[in-house]
XYZ file of C-alpha atoms in Angstrom:
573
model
C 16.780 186.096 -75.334
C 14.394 187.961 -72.989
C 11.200 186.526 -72.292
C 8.608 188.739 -73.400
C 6.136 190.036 -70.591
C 2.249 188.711 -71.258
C -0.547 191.585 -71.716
C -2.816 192.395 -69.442
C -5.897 190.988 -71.770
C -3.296 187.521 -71.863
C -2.723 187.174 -68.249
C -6.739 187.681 -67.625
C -7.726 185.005 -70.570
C -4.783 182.586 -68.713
C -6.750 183.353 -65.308
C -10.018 182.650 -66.762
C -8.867 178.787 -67.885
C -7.175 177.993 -64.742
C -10.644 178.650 -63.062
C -12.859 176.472 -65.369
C -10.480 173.755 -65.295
C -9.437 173.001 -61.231
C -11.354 170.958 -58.967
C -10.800 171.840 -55.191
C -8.904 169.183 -53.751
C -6.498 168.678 -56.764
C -5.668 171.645 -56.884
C -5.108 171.506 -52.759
C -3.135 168.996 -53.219
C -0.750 170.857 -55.677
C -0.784 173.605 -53.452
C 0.385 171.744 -50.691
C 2.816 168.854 -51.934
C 3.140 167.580 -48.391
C -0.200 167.568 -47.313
C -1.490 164.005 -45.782
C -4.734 163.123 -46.989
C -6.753 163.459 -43.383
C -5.355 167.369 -43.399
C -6.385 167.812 -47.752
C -9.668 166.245 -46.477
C -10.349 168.278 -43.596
C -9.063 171.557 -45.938
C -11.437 170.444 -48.815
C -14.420 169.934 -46.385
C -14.426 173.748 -45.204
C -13.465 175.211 -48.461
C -14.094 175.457 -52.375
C -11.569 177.001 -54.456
C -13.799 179.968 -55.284
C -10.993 182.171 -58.051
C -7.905 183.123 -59.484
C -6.465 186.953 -59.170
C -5.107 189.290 -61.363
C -3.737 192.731 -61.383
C -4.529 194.924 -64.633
C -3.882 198.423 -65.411
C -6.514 199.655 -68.104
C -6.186 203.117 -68.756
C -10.163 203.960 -68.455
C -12.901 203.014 -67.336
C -14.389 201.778 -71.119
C -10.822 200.267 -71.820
C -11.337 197.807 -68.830
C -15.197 196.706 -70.313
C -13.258 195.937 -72.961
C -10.870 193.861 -72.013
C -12.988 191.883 -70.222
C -15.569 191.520 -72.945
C -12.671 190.174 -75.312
C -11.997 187.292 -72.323
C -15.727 186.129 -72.321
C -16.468 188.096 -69.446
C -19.038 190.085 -68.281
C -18.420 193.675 -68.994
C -20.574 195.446 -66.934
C -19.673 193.331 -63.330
C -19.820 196.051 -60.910
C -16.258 197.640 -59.504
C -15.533 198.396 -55.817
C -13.269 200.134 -53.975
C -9.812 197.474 -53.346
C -8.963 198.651 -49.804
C -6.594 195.762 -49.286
C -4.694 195.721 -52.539
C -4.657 199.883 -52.559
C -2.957 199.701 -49.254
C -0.792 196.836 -50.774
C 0.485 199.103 -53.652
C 0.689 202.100 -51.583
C 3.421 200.300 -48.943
C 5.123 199.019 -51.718
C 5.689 202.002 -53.865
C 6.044 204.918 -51.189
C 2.474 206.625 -52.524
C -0.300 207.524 -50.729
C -3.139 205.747 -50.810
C -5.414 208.274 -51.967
C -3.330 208.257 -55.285
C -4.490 204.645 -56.182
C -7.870 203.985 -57.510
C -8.070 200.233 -57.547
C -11.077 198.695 -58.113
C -12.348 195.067 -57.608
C -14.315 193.108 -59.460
C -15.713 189.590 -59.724
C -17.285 188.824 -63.152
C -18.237 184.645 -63.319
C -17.013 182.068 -64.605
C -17.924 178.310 -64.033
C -16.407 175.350 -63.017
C -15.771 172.290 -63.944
C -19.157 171.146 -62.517
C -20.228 173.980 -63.247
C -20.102 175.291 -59.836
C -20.462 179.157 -59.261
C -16.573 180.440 -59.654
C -15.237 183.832 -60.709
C -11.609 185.690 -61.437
C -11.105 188.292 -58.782
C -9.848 191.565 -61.221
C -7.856 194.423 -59.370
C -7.501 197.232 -62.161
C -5.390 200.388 -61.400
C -6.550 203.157 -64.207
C -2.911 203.958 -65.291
C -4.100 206.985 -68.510
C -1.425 207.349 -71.153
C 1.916 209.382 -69.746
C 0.616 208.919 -66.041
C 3.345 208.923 -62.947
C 1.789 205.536 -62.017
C 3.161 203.977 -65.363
C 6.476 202.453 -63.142
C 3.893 200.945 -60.869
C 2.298 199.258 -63.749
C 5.502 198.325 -65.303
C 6.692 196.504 -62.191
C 3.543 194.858 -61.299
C 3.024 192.779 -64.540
C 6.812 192.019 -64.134
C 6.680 190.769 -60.313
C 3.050 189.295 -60.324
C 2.576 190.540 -56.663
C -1.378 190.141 -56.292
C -1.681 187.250 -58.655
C -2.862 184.448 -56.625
C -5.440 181.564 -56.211
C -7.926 181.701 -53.585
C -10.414 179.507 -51.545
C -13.669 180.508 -49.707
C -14.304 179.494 -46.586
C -17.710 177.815 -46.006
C -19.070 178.246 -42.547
C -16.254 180.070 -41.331
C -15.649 180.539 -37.382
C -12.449 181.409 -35.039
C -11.925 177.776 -34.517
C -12.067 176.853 -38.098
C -10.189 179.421 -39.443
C -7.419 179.245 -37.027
C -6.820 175.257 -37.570
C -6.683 176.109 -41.554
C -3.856 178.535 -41.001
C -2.174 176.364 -38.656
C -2.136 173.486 -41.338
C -0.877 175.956 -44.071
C 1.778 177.377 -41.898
C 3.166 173.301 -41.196
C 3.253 173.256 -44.647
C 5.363 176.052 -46.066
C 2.394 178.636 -46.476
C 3.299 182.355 -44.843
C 1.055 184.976 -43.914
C 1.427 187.503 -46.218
C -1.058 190.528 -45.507
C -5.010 190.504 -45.459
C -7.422 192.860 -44.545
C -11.585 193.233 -43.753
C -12.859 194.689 -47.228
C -16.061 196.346 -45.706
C -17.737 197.080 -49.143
C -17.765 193.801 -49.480
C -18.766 192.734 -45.661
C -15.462 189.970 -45.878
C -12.034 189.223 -44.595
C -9.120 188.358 -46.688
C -5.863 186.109 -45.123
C -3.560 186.488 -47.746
C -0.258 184.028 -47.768
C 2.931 183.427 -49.682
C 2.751 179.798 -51.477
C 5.132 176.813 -50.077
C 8.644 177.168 -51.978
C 7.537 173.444 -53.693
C 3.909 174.350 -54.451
C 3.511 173.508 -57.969
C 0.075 175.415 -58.589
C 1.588 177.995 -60.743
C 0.622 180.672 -58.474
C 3.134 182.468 -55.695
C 0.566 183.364 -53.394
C -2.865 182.621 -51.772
C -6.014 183.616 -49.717
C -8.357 182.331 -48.077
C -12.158 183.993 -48.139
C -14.238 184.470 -45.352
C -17.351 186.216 -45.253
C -18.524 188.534 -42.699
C -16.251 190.257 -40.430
C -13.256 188.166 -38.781
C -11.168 190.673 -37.722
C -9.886 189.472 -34.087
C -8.497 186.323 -35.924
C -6.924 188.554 -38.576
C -5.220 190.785 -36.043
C -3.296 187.332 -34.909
C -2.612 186.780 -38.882
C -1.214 190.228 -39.123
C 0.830 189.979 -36.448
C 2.824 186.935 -37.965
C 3.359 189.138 -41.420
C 4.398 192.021 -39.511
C 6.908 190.017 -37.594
C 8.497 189.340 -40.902
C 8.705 193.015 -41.624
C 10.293 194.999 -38.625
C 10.918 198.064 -40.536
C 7.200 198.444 -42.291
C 5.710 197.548 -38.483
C 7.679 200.006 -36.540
C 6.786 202.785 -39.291
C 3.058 202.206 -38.861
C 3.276 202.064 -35.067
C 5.576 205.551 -35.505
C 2.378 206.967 -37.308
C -0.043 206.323 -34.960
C -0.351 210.246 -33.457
C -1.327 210.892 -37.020
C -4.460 208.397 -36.838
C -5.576 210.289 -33.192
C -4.952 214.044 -34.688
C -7.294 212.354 -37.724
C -9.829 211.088 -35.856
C -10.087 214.415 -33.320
C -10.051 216.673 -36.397
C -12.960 214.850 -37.817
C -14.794 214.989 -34.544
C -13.838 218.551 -33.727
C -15.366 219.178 -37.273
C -18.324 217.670 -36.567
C -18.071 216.024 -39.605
C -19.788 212.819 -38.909
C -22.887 214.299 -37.628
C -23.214 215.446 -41.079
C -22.632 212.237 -42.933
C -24.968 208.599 -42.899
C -24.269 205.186 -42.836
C -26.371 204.353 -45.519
C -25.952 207.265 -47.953
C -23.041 209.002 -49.658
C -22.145 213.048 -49.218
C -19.355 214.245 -52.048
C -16.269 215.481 -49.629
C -17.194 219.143 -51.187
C -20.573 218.986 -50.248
C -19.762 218.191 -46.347
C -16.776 220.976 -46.687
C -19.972 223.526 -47.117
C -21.475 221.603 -44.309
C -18.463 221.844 -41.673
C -16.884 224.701 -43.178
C -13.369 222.945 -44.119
C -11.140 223.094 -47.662
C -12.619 220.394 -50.360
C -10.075 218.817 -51.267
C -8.216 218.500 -47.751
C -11.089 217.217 -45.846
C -10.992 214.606 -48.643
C -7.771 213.736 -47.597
C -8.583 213.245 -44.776
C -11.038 211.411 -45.354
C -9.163 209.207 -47.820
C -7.158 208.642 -44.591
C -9.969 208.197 -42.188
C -10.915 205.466 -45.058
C -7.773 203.353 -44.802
C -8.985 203.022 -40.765
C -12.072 201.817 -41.532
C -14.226 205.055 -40.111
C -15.472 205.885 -43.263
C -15.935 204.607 -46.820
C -15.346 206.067 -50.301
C -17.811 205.229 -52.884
C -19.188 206.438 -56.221
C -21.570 208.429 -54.105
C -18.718 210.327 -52.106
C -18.026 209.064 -48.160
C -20.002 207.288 -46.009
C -19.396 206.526 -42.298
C -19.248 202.664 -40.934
C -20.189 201.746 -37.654
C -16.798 202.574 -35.960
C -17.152 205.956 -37.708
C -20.738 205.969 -36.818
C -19.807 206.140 -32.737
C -18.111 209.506 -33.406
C -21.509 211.475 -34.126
C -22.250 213.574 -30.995
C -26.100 211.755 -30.908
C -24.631 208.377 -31.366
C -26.046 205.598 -28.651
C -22.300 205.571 -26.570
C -20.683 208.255 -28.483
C -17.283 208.388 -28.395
C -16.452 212.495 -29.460
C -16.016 212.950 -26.278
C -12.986 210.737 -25.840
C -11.471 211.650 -29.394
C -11.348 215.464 -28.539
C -9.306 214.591 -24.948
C -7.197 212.471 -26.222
C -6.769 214.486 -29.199
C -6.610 217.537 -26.961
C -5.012 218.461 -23.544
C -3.904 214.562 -23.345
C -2.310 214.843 -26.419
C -0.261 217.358 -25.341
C 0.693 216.102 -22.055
C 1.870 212.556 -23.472
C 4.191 214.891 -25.333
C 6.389 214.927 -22.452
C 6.172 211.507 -21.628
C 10.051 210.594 -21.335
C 9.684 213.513 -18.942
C 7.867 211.458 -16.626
C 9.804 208.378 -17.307
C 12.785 210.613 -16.608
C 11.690 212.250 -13.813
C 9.089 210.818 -12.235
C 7.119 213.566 -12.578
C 3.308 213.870 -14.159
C 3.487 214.937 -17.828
C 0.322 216.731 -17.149
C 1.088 218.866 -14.024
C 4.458 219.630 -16.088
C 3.179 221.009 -18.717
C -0.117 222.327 -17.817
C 1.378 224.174 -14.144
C -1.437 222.118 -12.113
C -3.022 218.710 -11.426
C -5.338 217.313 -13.805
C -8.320 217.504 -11.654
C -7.524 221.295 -10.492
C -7.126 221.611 -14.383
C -10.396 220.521 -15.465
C -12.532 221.925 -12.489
C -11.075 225.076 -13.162
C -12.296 224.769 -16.814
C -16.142 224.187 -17.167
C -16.149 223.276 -20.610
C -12.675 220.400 -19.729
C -14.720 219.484 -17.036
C -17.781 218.666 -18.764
C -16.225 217.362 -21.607
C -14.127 214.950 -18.798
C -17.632 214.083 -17.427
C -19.070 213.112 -20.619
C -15.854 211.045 -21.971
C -15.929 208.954 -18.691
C -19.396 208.208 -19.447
C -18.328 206.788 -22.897
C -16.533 204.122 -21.758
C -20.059 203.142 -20.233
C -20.426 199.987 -22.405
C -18.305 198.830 -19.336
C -21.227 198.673 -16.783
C -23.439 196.469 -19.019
C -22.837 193.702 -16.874
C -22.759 195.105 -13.022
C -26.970 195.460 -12.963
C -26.452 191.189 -13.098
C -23.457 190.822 -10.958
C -24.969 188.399 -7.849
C -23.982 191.557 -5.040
C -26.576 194.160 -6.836
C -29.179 191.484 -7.707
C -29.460 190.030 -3.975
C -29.116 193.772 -2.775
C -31.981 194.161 -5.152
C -33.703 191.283 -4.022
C -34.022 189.573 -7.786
C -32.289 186.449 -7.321
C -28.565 185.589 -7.132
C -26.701 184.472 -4.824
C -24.685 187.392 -2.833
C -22.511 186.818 0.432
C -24.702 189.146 2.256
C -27.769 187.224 1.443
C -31.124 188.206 -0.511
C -32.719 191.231 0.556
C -35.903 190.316 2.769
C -39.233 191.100 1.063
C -40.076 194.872 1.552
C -36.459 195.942 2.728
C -35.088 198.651 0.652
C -31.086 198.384 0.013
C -28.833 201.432 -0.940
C -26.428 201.619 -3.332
C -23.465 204.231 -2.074
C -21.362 204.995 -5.500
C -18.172 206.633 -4.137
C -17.023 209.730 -6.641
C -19.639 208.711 -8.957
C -19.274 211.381 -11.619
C -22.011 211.863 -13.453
C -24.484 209.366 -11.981
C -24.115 207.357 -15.466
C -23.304 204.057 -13.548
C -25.835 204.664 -10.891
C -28.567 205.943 -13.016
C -27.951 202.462 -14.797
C -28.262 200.166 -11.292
C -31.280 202.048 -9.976
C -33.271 201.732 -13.599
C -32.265 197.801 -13.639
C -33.819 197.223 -10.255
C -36.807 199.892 -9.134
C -36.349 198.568 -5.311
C -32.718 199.688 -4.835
C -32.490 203.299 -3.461
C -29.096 205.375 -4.675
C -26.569 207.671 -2.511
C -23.978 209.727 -5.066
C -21.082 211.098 -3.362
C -18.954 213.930 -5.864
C -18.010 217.272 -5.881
C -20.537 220.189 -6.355
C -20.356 221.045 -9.789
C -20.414 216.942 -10.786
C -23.457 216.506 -8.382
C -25.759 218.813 -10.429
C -24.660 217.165 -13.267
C -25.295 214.052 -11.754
C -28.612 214.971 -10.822
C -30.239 216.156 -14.295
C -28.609 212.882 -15.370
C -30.217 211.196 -12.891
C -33.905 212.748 -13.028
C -33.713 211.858 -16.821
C -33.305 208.504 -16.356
C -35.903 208.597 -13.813
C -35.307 207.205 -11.041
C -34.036 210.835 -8.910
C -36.429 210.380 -6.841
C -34.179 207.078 -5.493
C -31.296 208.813 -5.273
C -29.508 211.106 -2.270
C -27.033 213.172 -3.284
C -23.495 213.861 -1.021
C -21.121 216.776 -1.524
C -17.663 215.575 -0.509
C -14.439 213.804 -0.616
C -13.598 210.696 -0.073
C -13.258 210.893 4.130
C -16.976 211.770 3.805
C -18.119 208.052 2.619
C -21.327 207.607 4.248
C -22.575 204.972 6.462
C -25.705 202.694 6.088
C -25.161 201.445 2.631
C -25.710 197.557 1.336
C -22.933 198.098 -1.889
C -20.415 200.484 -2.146
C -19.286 200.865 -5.538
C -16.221 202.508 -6.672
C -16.113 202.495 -10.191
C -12.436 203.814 -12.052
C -11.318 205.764 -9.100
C -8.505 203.502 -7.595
C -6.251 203.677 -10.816
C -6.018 207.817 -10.020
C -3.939 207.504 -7.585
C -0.530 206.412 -5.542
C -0.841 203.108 -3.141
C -1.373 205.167 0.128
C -3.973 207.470 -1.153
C -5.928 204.253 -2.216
C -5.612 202.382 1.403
C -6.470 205.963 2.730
C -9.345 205.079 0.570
C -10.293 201.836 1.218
C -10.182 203.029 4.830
C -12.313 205.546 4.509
C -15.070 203.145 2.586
C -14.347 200.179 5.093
C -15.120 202.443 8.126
C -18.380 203.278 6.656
C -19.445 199.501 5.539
C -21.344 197.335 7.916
C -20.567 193.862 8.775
C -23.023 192.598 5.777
C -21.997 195.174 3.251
C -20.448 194.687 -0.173
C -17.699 196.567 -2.134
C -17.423 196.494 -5.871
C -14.236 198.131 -7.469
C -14.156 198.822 -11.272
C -10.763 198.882 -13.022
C -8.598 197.791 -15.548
C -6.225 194.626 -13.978
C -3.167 193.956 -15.134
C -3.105 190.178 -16.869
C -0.793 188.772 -14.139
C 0.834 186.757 -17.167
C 1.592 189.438 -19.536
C -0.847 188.758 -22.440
C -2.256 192.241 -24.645
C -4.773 194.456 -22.321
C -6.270 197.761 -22.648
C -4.956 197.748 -18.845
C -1.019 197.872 -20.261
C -2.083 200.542 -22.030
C -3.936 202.339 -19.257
C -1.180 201.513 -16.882
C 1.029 204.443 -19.363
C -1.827 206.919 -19.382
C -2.513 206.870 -15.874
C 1.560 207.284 -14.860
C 1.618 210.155 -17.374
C -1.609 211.794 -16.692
C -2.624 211.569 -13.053
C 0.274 210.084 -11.912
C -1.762 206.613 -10.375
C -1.621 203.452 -12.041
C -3.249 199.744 -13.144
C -3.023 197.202 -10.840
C -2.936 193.540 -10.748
C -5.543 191.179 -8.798
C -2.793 190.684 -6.441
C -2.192 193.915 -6.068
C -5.396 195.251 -4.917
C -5.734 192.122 -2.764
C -2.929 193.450 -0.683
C -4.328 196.955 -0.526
C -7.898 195.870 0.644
C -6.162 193.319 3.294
C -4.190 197.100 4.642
C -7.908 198.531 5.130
C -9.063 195.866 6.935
C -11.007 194.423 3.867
C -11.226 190.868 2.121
C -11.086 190.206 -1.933
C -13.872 187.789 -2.382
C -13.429 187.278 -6.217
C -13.374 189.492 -9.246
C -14.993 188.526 -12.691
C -14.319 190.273 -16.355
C -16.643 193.282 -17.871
C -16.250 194.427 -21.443
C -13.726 196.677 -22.620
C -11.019 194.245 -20.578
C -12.617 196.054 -17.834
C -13.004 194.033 -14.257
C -15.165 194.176 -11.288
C -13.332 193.209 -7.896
C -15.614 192.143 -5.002
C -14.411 193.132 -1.823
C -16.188 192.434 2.069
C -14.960 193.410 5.777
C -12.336 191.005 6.278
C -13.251 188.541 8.971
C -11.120 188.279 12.220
């Protein structure tokens, strides 16, 4: 005799007693069957059990008041966008995500205590004959996104970390999550322990705000457990750069807000696209977190938000290059790993820096992509060299700057003066030198004069063999990673001849981790051999090239975007 499959309206009323009857650390303690009593304590003093989950699949928008009216429930609790279970379905099923409406919502319900509780409702609108009607069919069967969940009070990386580690010990296996921005909090889903006896297969934990570095390290344990699903994503990823240069090359963020909706056919008059496929892209762009989709049409987030051409540290710059000419050159990547060879100069005939100075608009749009990575310079205005050069305190081998002398900052190839402009505003008594080519020294220049501080700058047009003498701090900031290890003691050389006994050299780069762990560096490492044909180095490394030009590391510290600055001197005899 087949058991017969419980309504959606059943399975809701169920989930509505199992939330007005359970107090947190009984129903812990079910969860967990082997849980000592210190671990349920310290579980049940960082979390309440906050509601039960269910999947439903009304087929409109009044059916679903409905059904929740006829469970005691408030009818008019106000739906959301389900980013998490959407992309759930959507893996599960082989559809798109931008064919699955789900909607959350979280009508109350009290507790035992009468405590503030709720069931969390997922409804998929499945209408009468739809192609989503197998979807429906297996989900009430299979009971996927049913689960019980807990809210994390106070929630931090330390806190969160030791409560997955004790329900990993105890059977409990990460099983998915995601950061729900609509709702400004982060979901770690998990698979119940095999001998859990709270009648529910799976469960989350709740925290609010946005955790998203310790959910990366969550995700990484449920992708582990699905090879095939992990290596399709990371297949896909030249689909999420193409997306995100289309939508800058559209210009399509500088006509949307962070704070108000525009319907996708009202910014395809704006940019001059197709409705509906900018909205697929967008739908897309959603799923990444650069935009979201609600009742008012799309809305960019603060990722998205850094794409507007205006935007404080805009990044357009780097989408269109690496959705552009470096797009096409890591096309022939294996070429290079074949060969030897640059991917650029084989594809595009020429060097990359021949490329772009022949091109005004490359080179300009080169100039103004290095200059959005600038969040990496934050620090250097405080690092001790510049503030004892600058006479503000801090401690630099050279010693403070006497009262009245004026120290000079030399930045070596310094682009567009964006790093300079930044040292000379921090501290009004340095003076500047910029050494670049002709075309980057104008541009350096206006930069410069903007900022205001021009007037403390000298400007050099050159290479690197004319480094020029008399400076207090050399800086050379991304430059080393261009190039092959005798071009950069050539280099070094050229800087170390110029340095006097007291002077200071800072070197900006990406370092290797010298034990392996993730880095932006690794990934730099592969752009740089297929691009330029230089590389990322490790501390060690450089160490050894600075000892060839006669030159000393003293120490190197971290900057942001995994970013380092290596302090170099004239290497005592």
């Amino acid at each position: 005799m087949t058991t017969p499959i419980p309504t959606d309206t059943a399975r809701l009323r169920a989930a509505v007693d199992f939330v007005k009857e359970q107090d947190t650390s009984a129903l812990l303690a079910l969860l967990l069957p082997g849980v000592d009593a210190l671990e349920q304590r310290a579980l049940a003093d960082r979390c309440r059990f906050s509601h039960a989950a269910v999947l439903v699949f009304p087929d409109s928008a009044d059916a679903l008041r409905e059904q929740l009216a006829r469970c005691g429930l408030d009818a008019d609790t106000e739906a959301r966008p389900s980013v998490v279970v959407r992309e759930r379905l959507a893996a599960r099923h082989g559809r798109s995500p931008a064919e699955l409406d789900v909607r959350i919502l979280h009508p109350g319900v009290p507790g035992p205590q009468g405590e503030r509780r709720s069931v969390e409702v997922f409804a998929l609108t499945v209408p009468a004959g739809s192609v989503l009607a197998s979807i429906a069919d297996h989900e009430r069967v299979r009971q996927h996104e049913a689960h019980l969940a807990f809210e994390v009070e106070r929630p931090d990386p330390l806190v969160l970390h030791g409560m997955r580690a004790i329900l990993a010990r105890h059977g409990a296996a990460a099983d998915g999550g995601g950061y729900n921005p609509h709702e400004d909090g982060t979901v770690f889903y998990f698979t119940a322990p095999a001998d859990s006896k709270a009648g529910y297969g799976r469960v989350e934990l709740y925290a609010p705000g946005d955790h998203r570095d310790v959910l990366a390290a969550h995700l990484d344990e449920h992708r582990m457990r699905q090879p095939a699903e992990t290596l399709l994503r990371l297949m896909t990823g030249a689909w999420t750069t193409q997306a995100l240069a289309a939508f800058a090359q559209l210009r399509a963020p500088d006509a949307m807000d962070t704070g108000t909706g525009t319907p996708a056919d009202t910014l395809a008059a704006a940019v001059g696209a197709q409705p509906e496929h900018l909205a697929r892209l967008l739908r897309y762009l959603a799923m990444l977190d650069v935009v979201t989709e609600g009742r008012d049409g799309f809305r960019l987030t603060t990722l998205g938000a850094l794409l507007r051409a205006d935007a404080v540290g805009s990044m357009r710059p780097l989408a269109l290059l690496y959705g552009g000419p470096f797009y096409r050159s890591f096309g022939a990547l294996e070429h290079t790993v074949r060969t030897g060879e640059v991917a650029f100069e084989h594809v595009y005939g020429e060097n990359h820096f021949d490329h772009f100075a022949r091109d005004p608009e490359l080179a300009e749009l080169f100039d103004r992509s290095m200059a959005a990575s600038s969040r990496l310079f934050e620090p250097l205005a405080t690092h001790p060299v510049v503030t004892a050069a600058a006479g503000t305190g801090g401690a630099g081998t050279g010693g403070d700057a006497a009262a009245g002398t004026v120290r000079t900052v030399v930045d070596v190839a310094g682009g567009n003066g964006e790093l300079l402009a930044r040292l000379l505003t921090a501290h009004p008594r340095l003076r500047g030198v910029l050494l670049e080519r002709p075309h980057a020294v104008e541009a350096a220049r206006r930069a410069l004069d903007a900022a205001g501080c021009g007037a403390r700058c000298t400007y050099r047009v050159g290479d690197f063999a004319d480094v020029p003498s008399g400076g207090d701090v050399y800086v050379l900031s991304r430059i080393l990673h261009d190039w092959d290890d005798e071009r950069c003691r050539e280099i070094l050389r050229h800087c170390a001849r110029a340095m006097h006994e007291d002077a200071d050299l800072l070197i900006v780069e990406r370092v290797l981790p010298a034990d392996g762990t993730p880095s932006l560096a690794t990934a730099w490492d592969l752009h740089m051999m297929c691009n330029v044909g230089g590389r990322e180095r490790r501390a060690d490394h450089y160490a050894r090239l600075l000892a060839d030009a006669g030159l000393a590391l003293v120490g190197h510290a971290p900057l942001p975007l995994d970013g380092s600055v290596l302090h170099s001197r004239r290497a005592t005899v």
